[in-house]
PDB file of C-alpha atoms in Angstrom:
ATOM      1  CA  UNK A  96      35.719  16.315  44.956  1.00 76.00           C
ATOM      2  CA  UNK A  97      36.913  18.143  41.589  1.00 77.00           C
ATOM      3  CA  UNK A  98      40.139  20.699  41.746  1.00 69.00           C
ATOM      4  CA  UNK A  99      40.143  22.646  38.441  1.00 69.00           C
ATOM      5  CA  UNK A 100      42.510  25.228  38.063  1.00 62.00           C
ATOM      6  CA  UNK A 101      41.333  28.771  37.064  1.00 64.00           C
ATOM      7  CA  UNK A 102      44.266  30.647  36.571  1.00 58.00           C
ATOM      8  CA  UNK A 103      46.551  31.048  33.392  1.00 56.00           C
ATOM      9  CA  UNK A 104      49.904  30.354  32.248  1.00 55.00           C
ATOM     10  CA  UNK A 105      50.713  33.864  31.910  1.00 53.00           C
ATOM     11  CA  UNK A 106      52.454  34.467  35.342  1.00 50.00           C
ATOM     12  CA  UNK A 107      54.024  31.197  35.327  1.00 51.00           C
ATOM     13  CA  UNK A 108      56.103  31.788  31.897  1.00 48.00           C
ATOM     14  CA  UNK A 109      56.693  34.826  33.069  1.00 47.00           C
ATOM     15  CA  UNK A 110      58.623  34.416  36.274  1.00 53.00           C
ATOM     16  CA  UNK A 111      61.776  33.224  35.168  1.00 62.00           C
ATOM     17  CA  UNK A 112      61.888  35.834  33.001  1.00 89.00           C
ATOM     18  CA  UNK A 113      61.192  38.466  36.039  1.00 92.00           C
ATOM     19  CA  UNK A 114      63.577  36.883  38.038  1.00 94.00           C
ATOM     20  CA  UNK A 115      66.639  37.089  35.217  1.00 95.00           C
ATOM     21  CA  UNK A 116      65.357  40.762  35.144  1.00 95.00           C
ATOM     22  CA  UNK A 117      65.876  40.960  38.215  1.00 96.00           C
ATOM     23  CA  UNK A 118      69.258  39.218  38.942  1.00 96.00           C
ATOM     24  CA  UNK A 119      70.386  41.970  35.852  1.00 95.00           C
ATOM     25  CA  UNK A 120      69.188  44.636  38.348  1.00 96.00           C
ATOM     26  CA  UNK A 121      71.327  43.384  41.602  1.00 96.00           C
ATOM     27  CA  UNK A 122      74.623  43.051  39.427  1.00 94.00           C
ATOM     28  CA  UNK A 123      73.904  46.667  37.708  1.00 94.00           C
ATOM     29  CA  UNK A 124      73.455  48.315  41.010  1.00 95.00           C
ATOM     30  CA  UNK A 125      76.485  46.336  42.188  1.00 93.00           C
ATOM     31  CA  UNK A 126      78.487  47.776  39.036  1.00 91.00           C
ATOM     32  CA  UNK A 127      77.752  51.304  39.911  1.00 91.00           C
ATOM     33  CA  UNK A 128      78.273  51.389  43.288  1.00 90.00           C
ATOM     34  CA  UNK A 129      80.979  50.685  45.903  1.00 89.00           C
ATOM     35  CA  UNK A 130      79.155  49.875  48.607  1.00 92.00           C
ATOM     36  CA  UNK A 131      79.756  46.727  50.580  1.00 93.00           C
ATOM     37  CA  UNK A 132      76.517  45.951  52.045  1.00 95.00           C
ATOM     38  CA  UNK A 133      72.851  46.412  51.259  1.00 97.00           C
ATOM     39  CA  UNK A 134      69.885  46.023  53.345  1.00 97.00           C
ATOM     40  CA  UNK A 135      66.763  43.884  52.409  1.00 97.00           C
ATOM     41  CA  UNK A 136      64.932  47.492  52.099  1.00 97.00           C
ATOM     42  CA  UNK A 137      67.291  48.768  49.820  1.00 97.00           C
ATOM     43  CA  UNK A 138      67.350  45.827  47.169  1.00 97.00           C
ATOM     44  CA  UNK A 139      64.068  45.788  47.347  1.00 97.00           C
ATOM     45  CA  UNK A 140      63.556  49.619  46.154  1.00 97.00           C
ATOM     46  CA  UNK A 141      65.539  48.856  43.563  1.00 96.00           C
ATOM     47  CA  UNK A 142      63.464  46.050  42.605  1.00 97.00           C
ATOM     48  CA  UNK A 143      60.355  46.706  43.250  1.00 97.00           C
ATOM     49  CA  UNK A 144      61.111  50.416  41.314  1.00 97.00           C
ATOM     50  CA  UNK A 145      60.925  48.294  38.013  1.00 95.00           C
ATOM     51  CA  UNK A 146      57.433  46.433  39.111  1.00 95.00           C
ATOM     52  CA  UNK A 147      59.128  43.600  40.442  1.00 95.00           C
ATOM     53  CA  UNK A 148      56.957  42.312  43.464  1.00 95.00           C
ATOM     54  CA  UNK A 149      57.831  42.003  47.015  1.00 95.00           C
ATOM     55  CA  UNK A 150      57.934  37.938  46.679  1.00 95.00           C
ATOM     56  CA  UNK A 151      59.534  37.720  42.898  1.00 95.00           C
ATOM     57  CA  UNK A 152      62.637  40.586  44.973  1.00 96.00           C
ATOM     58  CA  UNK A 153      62.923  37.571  47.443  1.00 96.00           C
ATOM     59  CA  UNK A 154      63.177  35.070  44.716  1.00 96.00           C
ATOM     60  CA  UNK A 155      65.832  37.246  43.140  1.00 97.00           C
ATOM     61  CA  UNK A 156      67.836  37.773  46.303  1.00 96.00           C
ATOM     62  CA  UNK A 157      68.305  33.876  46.438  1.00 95.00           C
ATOM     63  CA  UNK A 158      68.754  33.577  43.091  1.00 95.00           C
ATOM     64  CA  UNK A 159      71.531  35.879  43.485  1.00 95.00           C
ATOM     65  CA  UNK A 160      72.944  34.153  46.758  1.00 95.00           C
ATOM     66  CA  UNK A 161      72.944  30.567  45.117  1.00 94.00           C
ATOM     67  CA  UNK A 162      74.904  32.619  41.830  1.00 93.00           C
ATOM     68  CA  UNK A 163      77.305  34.117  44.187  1.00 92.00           C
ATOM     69  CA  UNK A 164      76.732  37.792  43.607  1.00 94.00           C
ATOM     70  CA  UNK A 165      75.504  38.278  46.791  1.00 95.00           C
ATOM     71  CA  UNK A 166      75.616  36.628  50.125  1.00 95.00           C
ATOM     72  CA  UNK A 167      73.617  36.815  53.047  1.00 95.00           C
ATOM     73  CA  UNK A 168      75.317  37.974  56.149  1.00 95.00           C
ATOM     74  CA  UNK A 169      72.165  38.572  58.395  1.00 95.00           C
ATOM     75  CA  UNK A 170      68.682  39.286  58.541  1.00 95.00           C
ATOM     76  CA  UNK A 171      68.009  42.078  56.290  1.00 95.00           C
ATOM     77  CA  UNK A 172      71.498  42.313  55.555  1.00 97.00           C
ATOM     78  CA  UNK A 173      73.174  40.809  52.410  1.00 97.00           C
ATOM     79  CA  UNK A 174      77.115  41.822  51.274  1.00 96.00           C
ATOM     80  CA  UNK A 175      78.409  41.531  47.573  1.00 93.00           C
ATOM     81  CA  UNK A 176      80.121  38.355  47.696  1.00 86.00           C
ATOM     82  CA  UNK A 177      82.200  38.603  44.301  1.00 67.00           C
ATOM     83  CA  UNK A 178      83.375  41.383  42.290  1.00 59.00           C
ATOM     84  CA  UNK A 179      81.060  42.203  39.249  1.00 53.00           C
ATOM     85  CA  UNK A 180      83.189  43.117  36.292  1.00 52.00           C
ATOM     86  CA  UNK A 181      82.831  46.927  35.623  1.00 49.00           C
ATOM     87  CA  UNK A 182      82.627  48.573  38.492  1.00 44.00           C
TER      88      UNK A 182
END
């Protein structure tokens, strides 16, 4: 048996990258809004707008949660957990 991979580095060095992109996203629609609370759907939109894919937006969202922007309250639901400066 021989495993060869056939993809390229590309999307790997890339998602990091995607991911910071997004987190900048999350905090800039936190900054210029008030609201508490944001559904799944709604980050997503937001995300996904930009060309961020469905699975990098869920990498984000936790990226977010473990960074303590946001926090997730329920499924599908996720509050702003600390104030972002300049809103």
């Amino acid at each position: 048996v021989e495993l060869r991979f056939l993809g390229t580095k590309e999307g790997i060095e890339e998602s990091p990258s995607r991911i910071q992109q997004g987190i900048q996203l999350i905090v800039d629609l936190l900054k210029g809004s008030e609201q508490e609370t944001y559904t799944t759907k709604e980050l997503n939109d937001v995300l996904m707008s930009k060309g961020i894919t469905e699975k990098t937006a869920e990498r984000v969202r936790n990226a977010c949660a473990s960074q303590g922007v946001l926090e997730k309250v329920s499924k599908g639901l996720w509050h702003r957990k600390k104030l972002v400066v300049g809103a």
